[in-house]
C-alpha cells in the first residue's frame, strides 16, 4: 500500500468539505484515510476549542462517507495545531493509504506509521516517564511505517495532553506532584518532553534525560520533532513520516533546520532534502507545483536577540510571544514558498536549536 497525501483549505471553523471533495473525486476512499495534520483558527491556547470542532468535522466526513465503525475512526490520529496568526491560512494535510500503483519504483518514498503511547498521567508531563512512553510509541510507529533506519525518519508529529486545573487536582488527589501549575506553560513542557522522547527513540541524544535537564538543557533536542499539545486526549498521538524502500508512493519527505526565525535557508534545505532540485538562490516559482506542504516548529528566542538585534516579544504584556513568533515565522514561510497554507506551530522547546526549529517538506515525485 502506498501513501497519498493532499492539502485542503479549511474555509470555516467546522469545514471539512475539502476532505469530502477528495473522497468524492476518488483521490482516496474515506476508509483509506490514516491521519490528518492541520491548523485551526483559534487562539492556540489551552482553551482553543477550534481544534475539537475541526476534529469532529473531519471525523464526521469519514464516518458518513466510509464503512468503518465510529470507534475505529475515533482512534485515527488527527493532530490539530491551533492559531493562524499573521497570514497563516487554516488547512489540513490528509494522509491516506492506497493501492500501490503499477510499476511503482522500489526507491525509498513516503511512508507513514502511526501509534498511540500508553496513557500519560498528569505527573508524567515534564518528567522522564513521559520521555520513555513517547519513545516507545515512536519505535512502534517506525515499525508500522516499515522504516528501520532512524536517518530515514524526517518528521514526527505528535499531539499530547497538557495540564489543566482538573488534571492537576487529579494528581494532587492521588498524592502526586506536577511539573508546573501554570497550564499555558505546561504546553511548552509537554511539547518539549515529547521532543526529547522522539530524540531518544531516534538516537539524536544518547541518554534518557533527567528531570533537571527537561526544559533546561537546550543542547538536547530533536531535528525532526513537531510536537503539539491540547486538552482533547490523555495519550501521545504519534505520526512518524519518513521514506521507506518499496513504499511505492509518489512522494518523498525531507527535513532541515531553521537556526532562527528568519532562516529561509532552513526551509529550502528541507525541500532539497526531499529530493527536489533547486537553483542556488531559489524562488517559490522554482517549485513547479511539486511542494505539498511544509511543517515547522518555532520559538521566541529566550535570549531576546535575533542575529544581534534586540527583540521585544518576550517583554510584551499585551500579546503573548507564542502568537507573535508564530505570525512572524508564518510570514517568512509563506513568502518563501509562495503559499500561506503552511503548518507553523509554536512551543518548540527541545525541538530544533534555541530560537529556531525543525522543518519538514513533502514533495511530489510524479
Tab-separated table of C-alpha atoms in Angstrom, residues 3-178:
chain	number	residue	atom	x	y	z
A	3	UNK	CA	0.759	6.812	0.752
A	4	UNK	CA	-1.325	9.514	-0.899
A	5	UNK	CA	-1.139	12.985	0.652
A	6	UNK	CA	-3.095	16.160	-0.126
A	7	UNK	CA	-3.546	19.596	1.432
A	8	UNK	CA	-7.013	21.139	1.753
A	9	UNK	CA	-8.086	24.572	2.944
A	10	UNK	CA	-10.432	24.858	5.934
A	11	UNK	CA	-12.926	27.530	4.909
A	12	UNK	CA	-14.688	27.916	8.260
A	13	UNK	CA	-14.150	26.630	11.750
A	14	UNK	CA	-16.153	23.425	11.181
A	15	UNK	CA	-15.453	22.989	7.465
A	16	UNK	CA	-14.271	19.613	6.196
A	17	UNK	CA	-15.587	19.994	2.645
A	18	UNK	CA	-12.101	19.709	1.171
A	19	UNK	CA	-11.767	16.220	2.603
A	20	UNK	CA	-15.190	15.276	1.282
A	21	UNK	CA	-14.344	16.540	-2.197
A	22	UNK	CA	-11.143	14.459	-2.362
A	23	UNK	CA	-13.160	11.371	-1.419
A	24	UNK	CA	-15.895	12.159	-3.944
A	25	UNK	CA	-13.279	12.690	-6.673
A	26	UNK	CA	-11.782	9.256	-5.978
A	27	UNK	CA	-8.369	10.533	-4.883
A	28	UNK	CA	-8.743	8.136	-1.961
A	29	UNK	CA	-11.594	6.448	-0.133
A	30	UNK	CA	-12.815	7.516	3.286
A	31	UNK	CA	-11.704	4.171	4.692
A	32	UNK	CA	-8.172	4.747	3.357
A	33	UNK	CA	-7.512	7.910	5.386
A	34	UNK	CA	-4.992	7.181	8.141
A	35	UNK	CA	-4.057	10.584	9.600
A	36	UNK	CA	-4.736	14.311	9.424
A	37	UNK	CA	-2.430	17.158	10.469
A	38	UNK	CA	-3.955	20.619	10.442
A	39	UNK	CA	-4.031	24.263	11.519
A	40	UNK	CA	-7.182	25.735	13.044
A	41	UNK	CA	-8.141	29.337	13.556
A	42	UNK	CA	-8.442	29.640	17.319
A	43	UNK	CA	-6.099	31.224	19.830
A	44	UNK	CA	-3.706	28.274	20.036
A	45	UNK	CA	-4.031	28.216	23.825
A	46	UNK	CA	-5.347	25.839	26.444
A	47	UNK	CA	-8.953	26.865	25.690
A	48	UNK	CA	-8.690	26.682	21.888
A	49	UNK	CA	-11.771	24.611	21.118
A	50	UNK	CA	-11.447	25.115	17.350
A	51	UNK	CA	-9.205	22.060	17.469
A	52	UNK	CA	-12.076	19.973	18.814
A	53	UNK	CA	-14.531	21.439	16.280
A	54	UNK	CA	-12.233	20.662	13.340
A	55	UNK	CA	-11.593	17.195	14.705
A	56	UNK	CA	-15.321	16.481	14.912
A	57	UNK	CA	-15.948	17.803	11.395
A	58	UNK	CA	-13.248	15.686	9.757
A	59	UNK	CA	-14.236	12.536	11.636
A	60	UNK	CA	-17.887	13.038	10.669
A	61	UNK	CA	-16.936	13.092	6.976
A	62	UNK	CA	-15.037	9.812	7.374
A	63	UNK	CA	-17.990	8.299	9.201
A	64	UNK	CA	-20.560	9.493	6.638
A	65	UNK	CA	-18.559	8.517	3.543
A	66	UNK	CA	-16.927	5.321	4.755
A	67	UNK	CA	-17.768	1.985	6.303
A	68	UNK	CA	-15.501	1.968	9.340
A	69	UNK	CA	-17.214	1.913	12.747
A	70	UNK	CA	-17.172	5.098	14.790
A	71	UNK	CA	-14.846	3.559	17.393
A	72	UNK	CA	-12.207	2.903	14.731
A	73	UNK	CA	-12.490	6.403	13.298
A	74	UNK	CA	-12.097	7.857	16.792
A	75	UNK	CA	-8.720	6.125	17.053
A	76	UNK	CA	-7.306	7.765	13.913
A	77	UNK	CA	-4.654	10.368	14.762
A	78	UNK	CA	-5.772	13.891	13.939
A	79	UNK	CA	-3.235	16.417	15.126
A	80	UNK	CA	-4.650	19.936	15.237
A	81	UNK	CA	-2.454	22.936	15.950
A	82	UNK	CA	-4.489	25.978	16.924
A	83	UNK	CA	-3.710	29.541	15.948
A	84	UNK	CA	-3.368	31.033	12.457
A	85	UNK	CA	-1.691	34.277	13.471
A	86	UNK	CA	-0.494	36.658	10.781
A	87	UNK	CA	-1.034	35.321	7.270
A	88	UNK	CA	-1.354	31.596	8.065
A	89	UNK	CA	-4.405	30.019	6.392
A	90	UNK	CA	-6.342	27.263	8.214
A	91	UNK	CA	-5.789	23.990	6.387
A	92	UNK	CA	-5.287	20.256	6.800
A	93	UNK	CA	-2.855	17.780	5.301
A	94	UNK	CA	-4.575	14.423	4.807
A	95	UNK	CA	-2.674	11.145	4.592
A	96	UNK	CA	-4.259	8.031	3.062
A	97	UNK	CA	-3.013	4.515	2.355
A	98	UNK	CA	-3.999	3.473	-1.170
A	99	UNK	CA	-3.218	0.628	-3.567
A	100	UNK	CA	0.345	0.772	-4.865
A	101	UNK	CA	0.345	1.972	-8.488
A	102	UNK	CA	1.512	-0.499	-11.120
A	103	UNK	CA	5.160	-0.042	-11.971
A	104	UNK	CA	5.928	1.912	-8.800
A	105	UNK	CA	9.632	2.411	-8.100
A	106	UNK	CA	11.444	0.492	-5.364
A	107	UNK	CA	13.312	3.676	-4.438
A	108	UNK	CA	12.637	4.965	-0.921
A	109	UNK	CA	9.439	7.007	-0.861
A	110	UNK	CA	6.945	8.439	1.575
A	111	UNK	CA	5.770	6.114	4.315
A	112	UNK	CA	3.708	6.812	7.412
A	113	UNK	CA	3.453	4.913	10.655
A	114	UNK	CA	1.038	5.592	13.481
A	115	UNK	CA	0.983	4.701	17.152
A	116	UNK	CA	-0.588	5.767	20.420
A	117	UNK	CA	1.511	5.866	23.565
A	118	UNK	CA	0.493	4.458	26.894
A	119	UNK	CA	-1.653	6.803	28.988
A	120	UNK	CA	0.251	9.889	30.103
A	121	UNK	CA	-0.631	10.774	33.664
A	122	UNK	CA	-0.541	14.417	34.774
A	123	UNK	CA	2.516	13.680	36.896
A	124	UNK	CA	4.339	12.217	33.855
A	125	UNK	CA	4.360	15.523	31.947
A	126	UNK	CA	7.789	17.131	32.094
A	127	UNK	CA	9.422	14.051	33.559
A	128	UNK	CA	11.440	11.044	32.310
A	129	UNK	CA	8.373	8.772	32.441
A	130	UNK	CA	6.837	10.786	29.587
A	131	UNK	CA	10.090	10.602	27.584
A	132	UNK	CA	10.081	6.819	27.913
A	133	UNK	CA	6.401	6.403	26.975
A	134	UNK	CA	6.770	8.629	23.906
A	135	UNK	CA	9.982	6.916	22.787
A	136	UNK	CA	8.338	3.504	22.949
A	137	UNK	CA	5.457	4.773	20.839
A	138	UNK	CA	7.805	6.301	18.255
A	139	UNK	CA	9.569	2.960	17.813
A	140	UNK	CA	6.245	1.213	17.220
A	141	UNK	CA	5.240	3.864	14.697
A	142	UNK	CA	8.564	3.408	12.853
A	143	UNK	CA	7.938	-0.309	12.659
A	144	UNK	CA	4.443	0.321	11.308
A	145	UNK	CA	5.949	2.567	8.623
A	146	UNK	CA	8.467	-0.077	7.597
A	147	UNK	CA	11.365	2.237	8.480
A	148	UNK	CA	14.355	0.530	10.034
A	149	UNK	CA	16.926	3.322	9.677
A	150	UNK	CA	16.279	6.289	12.027
A	151	UNK	CA	18.020	8.524	9.474
A	152	UNK	CA	15.047	7.955	7.148
A	153	UNK	CA	12.661	9.499	9.668
A	154	UNK	CA	12.210	13.134	8.639
A	155	UNK	CA	9.146	14.236	10.581
A	156	UNK	CA	7.447	13.068	13.753
A	157	UNK	CA	4.198	14.869	14.522
A	158	UNK	CA	2.664	14.308	17.923
A	159	UNK	CA	-0.238	15.516	19.995
A	160	UNK	CA	-0.014	15.115	23.756
A	161	UNK	CA	-2.011	16.207	26.788
A	162	UNK	CA	-1.153	19.362	28.690
A	163	UNK	CA	-2.073	20.183	32.249
A	164	UNK	CA	-5.448	21.646	33.190
A	165	UNK	CA	-6.869	22.547	36.574
A	166	UNK	CA	-8.804	19.261	36.574
A	167	UNK	CA	-5.787	17.062	35.824
A	168	UNK	CA	-3.617	18.974	38.299
A	169	UNK	CA	-6.185	18.341	41.011
A	170	UNK	CA	-6.409	14.692	39.951
A	171	UNK	CA	-2.663	14.303	40.507
A	172	UNK	CA	-2.869	16.020	43.898
A	173	UNK	CA	-5.778	13.806	44.939
A	174	UNK	CA	-3.521	10.790	44.422
A	175	UNK	CA	-0.632	12.336	46.371
A	176	UNK	CA	1.342	13.193	43.225
A	177	UNK	CA	3.028	16.439	42.212
A	178	UNK	CA	3.104	18.073	38.770
